[in-house]
Short mmCIF file of C-alpha atoms in Angstrom, two decimals:
data_model
loop_
_atom_site.label_atom_id
_atom_site.label_comp_id
_atom_site.label_asym_id
_atom_site.label_seq_id
_atom_site.Cartn_x
_atom_site.Cartn_y
_atom_site.Cartn_z
CA MET I 1 96.40 -11.38 -10.43
CA ILE I 2 98.02 -11.31 -13.87
CA GLY I 3 96.99 -14.02 -16.31
CA TYR I 4 99.80 -15.71 -18.23
CA SER I 5 99.96 -17.51 -21.54
CA HIS I 6 99.14 -21.21 -21.54
CA ARG I 7 101.65 -21.97 -24.29
CA LEU I 8 104.08 -23.63 -21.87
CA PRO I 9 103.71 -25.61 -18.63
CA TRP I 10 105.41 -23.01 -16.42
CA THR I 11 105.48 -25.26 -13.35
CA ALA I 12 106.95 -28.47 -14.77
CA ALA I 13 107.82 -30.94 -12.02
CA GLU I 14 111.46 -31.71 -11.26
CA ASN I 15 112.35 -35.27 -12.27
CA ALA I 16 114.35 -37.68 -10.14
CA LEU I 17 117.56 -37.25 -12.15
CA SER I 18 117.49 -33.45 -11.96
CA ARG I 19 116.83 -33.64 -8.23
CA ALA I 20 119.67 -36.12 -7.66
CA LEU I 21 122.05 -33.92 -9.65
CA ARG I 22 121.04 -30.81 -7.69
CA GLU I 23 121.60 -32.61 -4.38
CA ARG I 24 124.90 -34.22 -5.38
CA ARG I 25 127.98 -32.81 -3.65
CA ASP I 26 130.73 -35.01 -5.14
CA PRO I 27 132.44 -34.21 -8.48
CA THR I 28 130.73 -35.55 -11.58
CA LEU I 29 132.09 -36.56 -14.97
CA ASP I 30 129.64 -34.83 -17.31
CA LEU I 31 128.79 -36.85 -20.43
CA THR I 32 125.94 -34.49 -21.31
CA GLU I 33 128.25 -31.58 -22.22
CA SER I 34 127.53 -30.45 -25.79
CA ASN I 35 129.05 -26.97 -25.66
CA PRO I 36 132.41 -26.99 -27.46
CA THR I 37 133.53 -23.81 -25.68
CA ARG I 38 133.41 -25.74 -22.39
CA ALA I 39 134.99 -28.91 -23.77
CA GLY I 40 138.41 -27.55 -24.65
CA LEU I 41 137.42 -27.00 -28.27
CA LEU I 42 137.55 -23.22 -28.56
CA ALA I 43 137.47 -22.02 -32.15
CA PRO I 44 140.67 -20.26 -33.30
CA VAL I 45 139.05 -16.87 -33.92
CA HIS I 46 140.95 -13.60 -34.39
CA LEU I 47 138.75 -11.17 -32.49
CA GLY I 48 139.80 -8.41 -34.84
CA ALA I 49 137.28 -9.87 -37.28
CA LEU I 50 134.57 -8.46 -34.99
CA ALA I 51 136.12 -4.98 -34.84
CA ASP I 52 135.28 -3.79 -38.35
CA PRO I 53 134.62 -0.03 -38.09
CA ARG I 54 131.68 -0.41 -40.47
CA ALA I 55 129.82 -1.97 -37.52
CA LEU I 56 129.44 1.54 -36.08
CA ARG I 57 126.94 2.33 -38.82
CA TYR I 58 123.46 0.82 -38.60
CA GLU I 59 122.26 -0.12 -42.06
CA PRO I 60 120.15 -3.23 -41.52
CA HIS I 61 118.59 -5.41 -44.17
CA PRO I 62 115.69 -7.74 -43.27
CA LYS I 63 117.43 -10.74 -44.85
CA GLY I 64 120.82 -9.76 -43.44
CA LEU I 65 123.77 -7.90 -44.96
CA LEU I 66 124.50 -8.99 -48.53
CA ALA I 67 128.19 -9.65 -47.77
CA ALA I 68 127.21 -12.09 -45.00
CA ARG I 69 124.68 -13.85 -47.22
CA GLU I 70 127.31 -14.15 -49.94
CA ALA I 71 129.67 -15.71 -47.38
CA VAL I 72 127.02 -18.28 -46.44
CA ALA I 73 126.38 -19.03 -50.13
CA ALA I 74 130.12 -19.57 -50.62
CA TYR I 75 130.09 -21.98 -47.66
CA TYR I 76 127.33 -24.05 -49.33
CA ALA I 77 129.25 -24.18 -52.60
CA ASP I 78 132.46 -25.26 -50.86
CA SER I 79 131.10 -27.60 -48.17
CA ARG I 80 127.93 -29.02 -49.71
CA GLY I 81 128.43 -28.59 -53.44
CA ALA I 82 125.17 -26.65 -53.51
CA THR I 83 124.46 -23.46 -55.46
CA VAL I 84 122.52 -21.11 -53.18
CA ASP I 85 121.37 -17.67 -54.31
CA PRO I 86 122.21 -15.12 -51.57
CA GLU I 87 118.82 -13.54 -52.28
CA ASN I 88 117.19 -16.76 -51.05
CA LEU I 89 119.01 -16.66 -47.70
CA VAL I 90 117.63 -15.09 -44.53
CA LEU I 91 120.02 -14.59 -41.62
CA THR I 92 118.82 -15.17 -38.07
CA ALA I 93 120.33 -15.04 -34.59
CA SER I 94 120.12 -18.84 -34.30
CA THR I 95 118.48 -21.90 -35.82
CA SER I 96 115.90 -21.68 -33.02
CA GLU I 97 114.94 -18.23 -34.27
CA ALA I 98 114.86 -19.58 -37.84
CA TYR I 99 112.32 -22.18 -36.71
CA ALA I 100 110.24 -19.47 -35.04
CA LEU I 101 110.22 -17.37 -38.22
CA LEU I 102 109.26 -20.40 -40.32
CA PHE I 103 106.39 -21.33 -38.00
CA LYS I 104 105.14 -17.75 -38.32
CA LEU I 105 105.50 -17.99 -42.10
CA LEU I 106 103.83 -21.36 -42.60
CA CYS I 107 101.38 -21.85 -39.75
CA ASP I 108 98.32 -20.34 -38.15
CA PRO I 109 97.63 -21.11 -34.47
CA GLY I 110 96.28 -24.65 -34.25
CA ASP I 111 98.16 -25.89 -37.31
CA CYS I 112 100.73 -28.64 -36.88
CA VAL I 113 104.18 -29.64 -38.07
CA LEU I 114 105.60 -33.17 -38.10
CA VAL I 115 108.74 -33.71 -36.02
CA PRO I 116 111.05 -36.75 -35.90
CA GLU I 117 111.13 -39.10 -32.93
CA PRO I 118 113.71 -39.58 -31.46
CA SER I 119 115.22 -36.13 -31.78
CA TYR I 120 116.38 -33.13 -29.79
CA PRO I 121 113.59 -32.07 -27.39
CA LEU I 122 113.53 -28.37 -28.32
CA PHE I 123 110.84 -28.82 -30.97
CA GLY I 124 108.06 -29.11 -28.41
CA MET I 125 108.93 -25.76 -26.86
CA LEU I 126 109.53 -23.93 -30.14
CA THR I 127 106.20 -25.06 -31.60
CA ALA I 128 104.29 -24.37 -28.39
CA LEU I 129 105.61 -20.81 -28.27
CA GLU I 130 104.09 -20.23 -31.72
CA GLY I 131 100.75 -21.88 -30.92
CA VAL I 132 101.60 -24.78 -33.24
CA GLU I 133 101.23 -28.49 -32.49
CA ALA I 134 104.23 -30.82 -32.85
CA VAL I 135 103.09 -34.19 -34.21
CA PRO I 136 105.78 -36.89 -33.90
CA TYR I 137 106.63 -39.36 -36.63
CA PRO I 138 108.87 -42.38 -35.93
CA LEU I 139 112.39 -43.01 -37.13
CA ARG I 140 113.07 -46.74 -37.52
CA PHE I 141 116.28 -48.58 -36.59
CA ASP I 142 117.45 -51.77 -38.30
CA GLY I 143 121.18 -51.35 -37.90
CA GLU I 144 120.89 -47.73 -39.07
CA TRP I 145 118.18 -45.13 -38.64
CA HIS I 146 115.60 -44.62 -41.39
CA LEU I 147 112.86 -42.18 -42.25
CA ASP I 148 109.96 -44.19 -43.70
CA ALA I 149 108.27 -41.60 -45.94
CA ALA I 150 105.80 -44.13 -47.33
CA ALA I 151 104.43 -44.78 -43.85
CA LEU I 152 104.23 -41.08 -42.98
CA THR I 153 100.74 -39.82 -42.20
CA ILE I 154 100.42 -36.10 -42.92
CA PRO I 155 97.35 -34.59 -41.22
CA PRO I 156 95.23 -32.03 -43.11
CA ARG I 157 96.43 -29.16 -40.89
CA ALA I 158 100.11 -30.05 -41.30
CA ARG I 159 102.14 -27.21 -42.76
CA ALA I 160 105.65 -28.68 -42.67
CA VAL I 161 107.64 -31.85 -42.09
CA LEU I 162 110.76 -31.29 -40.02
CA VAL I 163 113.88 -33.38 -40.63
CA VAL I 164 117.22 -33.28 -38.79
CA SER I 165 120.14 -34.41 -40.98
CA PRO I 166 122.24 -35.74 -39.44
CA GLY I 167 119.97 -36.50 -36.52
CA ASN I 168 120.60 -35.42 -32.97
CA PRO I 169 121.36 -37.73 -31.21
CA THR I 170 121.02 -40.55 -33.78
CA GLY I 171 123.72 -39.23 -36.14
CA ALA I 172 121.80 -40.46 -39.20
CA PHE I 173 121.80 -38.49 -42.46
CA LEU I 174 118.78 -38.07 -44.70
CA LYS I 175 119.33 -40.29 -47.73
CA GLN I 176 118.58 -39.38 -51.34
CA ALA I 177 115.77 -41.93 -51.69
CA GLU I 178 114.20 -40.75 -48.43
CA ARG I 179 114.37 -37.12 -49.52
CA ALA I 180 112.77 -37.85 -52.89
CA ALA I 181 109.91 -39.80 -51.30
CA LEU I 182 109.47 -37.15 -48.62
CA ALA I 183 109.45 -34.32 -51.17
CA ASP I 184 106.75 -36.16 -53.11
CA ARG I 185 104.63 -36.63 -49.96
CA CYS I 186 105.05 -32.98 -48.99
CA ALA I 187 104.19 -31.72 -52.48
CA ARG I 188 101.00 -33.81 -52.59
CA ALA I 189 100.02 -32.68 -49.07
CA GLY I 190 100.78 -29.01 -49.78
CA CYS I 191 103.30 -28.65 -46.98
CA ALA I 192 106.95 -27.59 -46.79
CA LEU I 193 110.10 -29.52 -45.93
CA VAL I 194 112.29 -28.05 -43.18
CA CYS I 195 115.72 -29.61 -42.69
CA ASP I 196 118.04 -28.83 -39.77
CA GLU I 197 121.58 -29.46 -41.08
CA VAL I 198 123.70 -28.04 -38.25
CA PHE I 199 125.80 -31.22 -37.84
CA ALA I 200 126.22 -31.94 -41.57
CA ASP I 201 129.93 -31.05 -41.62
CA PHE I 202 130.78 -33.70 -39.02
CA ALA I 203 130.41 -36.93 -41.00
CA LEU I 204 132.60 -39.77 -39.72
CA SER I 205 132.90 -41.41 -43.16
CA PRO I 206 131.71 -40.77 -46.74
CA ASP I 207 128.45 -42.19 -48.10
CA PRO I 208 127.11 -41.31 -51.58
CA ARG I 209 123.53 -42.01 -50.46
CA ARG I 210 123.44 -38.89 -48.30
CA VAL I 211 121.69 -35.61 -49.09
CA PRO I 212 124.33 -32.85 -48.85
CA SER I 213 121.62 -30.21 -48.31
CA VAL I 214 117.97 -29.70 -49.18
CA ALA I 215 119.08 -26.22 -50.32
CA ALA I 216 120.08 -27.90 -53.61
CA GLN I 217 116.67 -29.31 -54.62
CA ASP I 218 113.73 -27.81 -56.50
CA GLU I 219 110.85 -30.30 -56.12
CA VAL I 220 109.04 -28.86 -53.09
CA LEU I 221 109.35 -25.71 -50.99
CA SER I 222 112.24 -26.47 -48.64
CA PHE I 223 114.18 -24.67 -45.94
CA ALA I 224 117.73 -25.62 -44.94
CA LEU I 225 118.79 -24.39 -41.49
CA SER I 226 122.28 -24.06 -40.05
CA GLY I 227 124.63 -21.57 -38.41
CA LEU I 228 127.96 -20.73 -36.81
CA SER I 229 127.09 -22.47 -33.55
CA LYS I 230 128.03 -25.95 -34.80
CA ILE I 231 129.83 -25.21 -38.09
CA CYS I 232 132.43 -22.98 -36.45
CA GLY I 233 131.96 -23.82 -32.76
CA LEU I 234 130.77 -20.27 -32.08
CA PRO I 235 127.35 -20.47 -30.37
CA GLN I 236 128.07 -17.21 -28.54
CA LEU I 237 128.28 -15.15 -31.76
CA LYS I 238 124.64 -15.81 -32.63
CA LEU I 239 124.47 -16.18 -36.38
CA GLY I 240 122.25 -18.71 -38.09
CA TRP I 241 120.39 -18.80 -41.37
CA CYS I 242 117.63 -20.26 -43.46
CA ALA I 243 118.20 -21.14 -47.13
CA VAL I 244 115.02 -21.31 -49.19
CA ALA I 245 114.78 -23.77 -52.09
CA GLY I 246 112.14 -25.34 -54.30
CA PRO I 247 110.05 -24.33 -57.32
CA PRO I 248 111.14 -20.78 -58.27
CA GLU I 249 107.68 -19.20 -57.99
CA GLU I 250 107.11 -20.76 -54.57
CA VAL I 251 110.56 -19.72 -53.38
CA ALA I 252 109.91 -16.11 -54.43
CA ARG I 253 106.63 -16.03 -52.50
CA ALA I 254 108.19 -17.58 -49.41
CA VAL I 255 111.24 -15.29 -49.41
CA GLN I 256 109.07 -12.18 -49.80
CA ARG I 257 106.96 -13.18 -46.79
CA LEU I 258 109.95 -14.32 -44.74
CA GLU I 259 111.65 -10.99 -45.37
CA LEU I 260 108.57 -9.18 -44.07
CA ILE I 261 108.63 -11.25 -40.86
CA ALA I 262 112.37 -10.80 -40.37
CA ASP I 263 112.01 -7.03 -40.86
CA ALA I 264 109.93 -6.90 -37.67
CA TYR I 265 112.90 -8.20 -35.62
CA LEU I 266 116.23 -7.32 -37.28
CA SER I 267 117.85 -9.50 -34.63
CA VAL I 268 121.29 -10.26 -36.11
CA ALA I 269 124.11 -8.03 -34.88
CA THR I 270 126.15 -6.13 -37.46
CA PRO I 271 129.67 -7.14 -36.24
CA VAL I 272 129.09 -10.88 -36.69
CA GLN I 273 127.58 -10.32 -40.13
CA LEU I 274 130.63 -8.35 -41.24
CA ALA I 275 132.90 -11.09 -39.86
CA ALA I 276 130.87 -14.00 -41.32
CA GLY I 277 133.15 -14.60 -44.30
CA GLN I 278 136.34 -14.77 -42.23
CA LEU I 279 134.68 -16.92 -39.55
CA LEU I 280 133.33 -19.42 -42.07
CA ARG I 281 136.62 -19.66 -43.93
CA GLY I 282 138.32 -20.51 -40.62
CA ARG I 283 135.99 -23.39 -39.74
CA HIS I 284 138.17 -26.26 -40.92
CA ASP I 285 140.60 -26.44 -37.98
CA PHE I 286 137.75 -26.50 -35.46
CA GLN I 287 135.89 -29.16 -37.41
CA ARG I 288 138.97 -31.40 -37.72
CA ARG I 289 139.56 -31.21 -33.97
CA VAL I 290 135.94 -32.05 -33.20
CA ILE I 291 135.88 -35.01 -35.58
CA ASP I 292 139.14 -36.31 -34.09
CA ARG I 293 137.70 -35.93 -30.57
CA VAL I 294 134.45 -37.67 -31.50
CA ARG I 295 136.21 -40.55 -33.25
CA GLY I 296 138.64 -41.01 -30.36
CA ASN I 297 135.95 -41.00 -27.69
CA ARG I 298 133.68 -43.31 -29.67
CA ALA I 299 136.59 -45.74 -30.05
CA ALA I 300 137.31 -45.51 -26.30
CA LEU I 301 133.67 -46.25 -25.54
CA LEU I 302 133.68 -49.28 -27.82
CA ARG I 303 136.89 -50.58 -26.24
CA THR I 304 135.32 -50.57 -22.79
CA ARG I 305 132.44 -52.78 -23.92
CA PRO I 306 133.08 -56.49 -23.23
CA PRO I 307 132.23 -58.81 -26.16
CA ASP I 308 129.39 -60.42 -24.20
CA ALA I 309 127.97 -57.19 -22.76
CA ALA I 310 124.20 -56.73 -22.55
CA TRP I 311 124.58 -53.13 -23.69
CA ASP I 312 125.77 -51.77 -27.02
CA VAL I 313 126.77 -48.57 -28.82
CA LEU I 314 124.47 -47.94 -31.78
CA PRO I 315 126.11 -47.05 -35.12
CA ALA I 316 126.20 -43.36 -36.08
CA GLU I 317 127.21 -41.53 -39.24
CA ALA I 318 127.89 -38.10 -37.73
CA GLY I 319 127.18 -35.79 -34.84
CA TRP I 320 128.60 -35.28 -31.37
CA SER I 321 126.72 -37.99 -29.45
CA ALA I 322 126.60 -41.74 -28.95
CA VAL I 323 123.40 -43.66 -28.32
CA LEU I 324 123.63 -46.71 -26.06
CA SER I 325 121.07 -49.48 -25.96
CA VAL I 326 120.90 -50.79 -22.38
CA PRO I 327 119.12 -53.73 -20.69
CA ARG I 328 115.47 -53.24 -19.81
CA SER I 329 116.08 -54.75 -16.38
CA ARG I 330 116.04 -51.13 -15.22
CA SER I 331 114.30 -48.07 -16.58
CA GLU I 332 116.34 -45.44 -18.40
CA GLU I 333 116.03 -43.15 -15.41
CA GLU I 334 117.19 -45.89 -13.03
CA TRP I 335 120.27 -46.51 -15.17
CA ALA I 336 121.00 -42.77 -15.30
CA LEU I 337 120.59 -42.50 -11.51
CA ALA I 338 122.92 -45.47 -10.94
CA LEU I 339 125.53 -43.87 -13.18
CA LEU I 340 125.17 -40.52 -11.42
CA GLN I 341 125.68 -42.23 -8.08
CA ALA I 342 128.90 -43.68 -9.53
CA GLY I 343 129.96 -40.20 -10.67
CA VAL I 344 128.90 -40.04 -14.35
CA LEU I 345 126.09 -37.88 -15.74
CA VAL I 346 124.32 -39.12 -18.89
CA HIS I 347 121.01 -38.37 -20.58
CA PRO I 348 118.27 -40.99 -20.38
CA GLY I 349 116.75 -41.80 -23.75
CA TYR I 350 113.36 -40.32 -22.89
CA PHE I 351 114.99 -36.88 -22.95
CA PHE I 352 115.15 -37.34 -26.75
CA ASP I 353 111.77 -39.10 -27.03
CA PHE I 354 113.04 -42.54 -27.91
CA PRO I 355 109.73 -44.33 -28.51
CA ALA I 356 110.81 -47.87 -27.59
CA GLY I 357 113.52 -49.83 -25.89
CA ALA I 358 115.93 -48.53 -23.27
CA HIS I 359 118.61 -46.02 -24.26
CA LEU I 360 121.18 -43.67 -22.82
CA VAL I 361 122.78 -40.78 -24.70
CA VAL I 362 126.32 -39.54 -24.05
CA SER I 363 128.19 -36.60 -25.50
CA LEU I 364 131.45 -37.39 -27.28
CA LEU I 365 132.84 -33.87 -26.82
CA PRO I 366 134.50 -34.10 -23.36
CA ALA I 367 138.30 -34.21 -23.20
CA GLU I 368 139.70 -37.67 -23.95
CA GLY I 369 141.06 -38.36 -20.47
CA GLU I 370 137.85 -37.35 -18.75
CA PHE I 371 135.77 -39.31 -21.25
CA GLY I 372 137.95 -42.41 -20.88
CA ARG I 373 137.50 -42.41 -17.09
CA ALA I 374 133.76 -41.96 -17.48
CA ALA I 375 133.55 -44.78 -20.06
CA LEU I 376 135.20 -47.23 -17.63
CA ILE I 377 132.71 -46.32 -14.90
CA LEU I 378 129.85 -46.60 -17.38
CA ALA I 379 130.91 -50.08 -18.46
CA ASP I 380 131.24 -51.16 -14.81
CA VAL I 381 127.76 -49.90 -13.89
CA LEU I 382 126.10 -51.38 -16.99
CA ARG I 383 127.63 -54.77 -16.19
CA VAL I 384 125.24 -55.09 -13.21
CA PRO I 385 121.92 -56.76 -14.19
#
C-alpha cells in the first residue's frame, strides 16, 4: 500500500452544514458566492488582448516578462501612489502560488508564520503544504477591527507575519500606525512582513489612516501580494504577483532567491502576461460595478434589520463581504442550518476562525434582486430567539 504525505488531513469529516446542503433538493439563495464571473459581474475584456502573436514564442523569464512587470508597476503608481521597481516584482499564477513561493523562500520545514484571526481559511492549507506551521494572532474589534502589534508574540521560529489589508471577511485596512509598529516588531524579530492586498481597490470610503500598500515602505523586508483575480475580476486568467520592498540590500537578496525558486516553475502563461497592461488599464469599469453592487446590497441588508434586532451588521471599510453578529442563543452552525432550511446559504463564522462571539458571513456580490430576497429571509429567521 502506498504511503501518502501527512501534510493534510485527507479524510476530513463532513460537517452538518455541508451535509444539509448536499441533501437539499429545493432552490437556494447563495450568499456565499464570491466569484464575480458567476454573479453577473463579468469583466469587459476584449479577448483579442489574449491573441498577441508573440505568445507563440516561448521566451520565459523567472520573474515574468518585463512588459507585464512594467504594467503592474504602472498599476501601483496609478492606484496606490507607490513607486515599484519592475525588477522587484515576481509574477505568479495566483496569490496562492505567491504564498507558496514565499514560504519556500523564508521558511524551513517546522518554521512558523503568524496569520490573522479571523481571516480567510486558506492559510492553514497553504502553510501545511509547505511543512510550515500557521500560528494565529487575534484581530480585535471595538467598533472597527484592529491589529494590536504591541501585543503580538513572535515565536523564535517565526519567519513572517501575514496581514490581509483589507481583511477578508472583516473589510478592515491596515493603518499607518499599525504598519509602523508591526514593521518595528518584525525587524527586531528578524522576520518578514507579508501583506495580501487583493481587495485594496474596493474601499467604500476614503480614510487617510490607511496603508495604500506595503510595497511603498523600506523599514523591513516586505512582500505585497495581489493579482487580476480581484483587481480586474479575472480569476480564470491566472495572473498574480509579489512586490518586494524594504531595505535595498535585503530586497536584492530576497529577489535573487525568489527568482531562483520561480525559475523552477515558470508557471505564468505568456498570453496573459502580454495582455497584462491592457487588462489592468481596463479595470475601472469592473471595479465601479462591484463597489456599486456591494454598497447597494449592504444598504439593503441594513434596511431589513429592525431597530431593536438582536443581530447587527458589523462596519466594514472594503471588501465583498458583510459580517453579522448574531445571538448566542444558537451556535453559528445552528443559525446557518436554520437559514439553509429557509432557503438561504451563508457561511458560519467558524469558517473564518472568528475566535469569539457568534457570527455569520454573507457575500455582497449576488445580484441585487436575489440578495434583497435573501436579506428578507435572513432577517425573518434571525428574529426567532
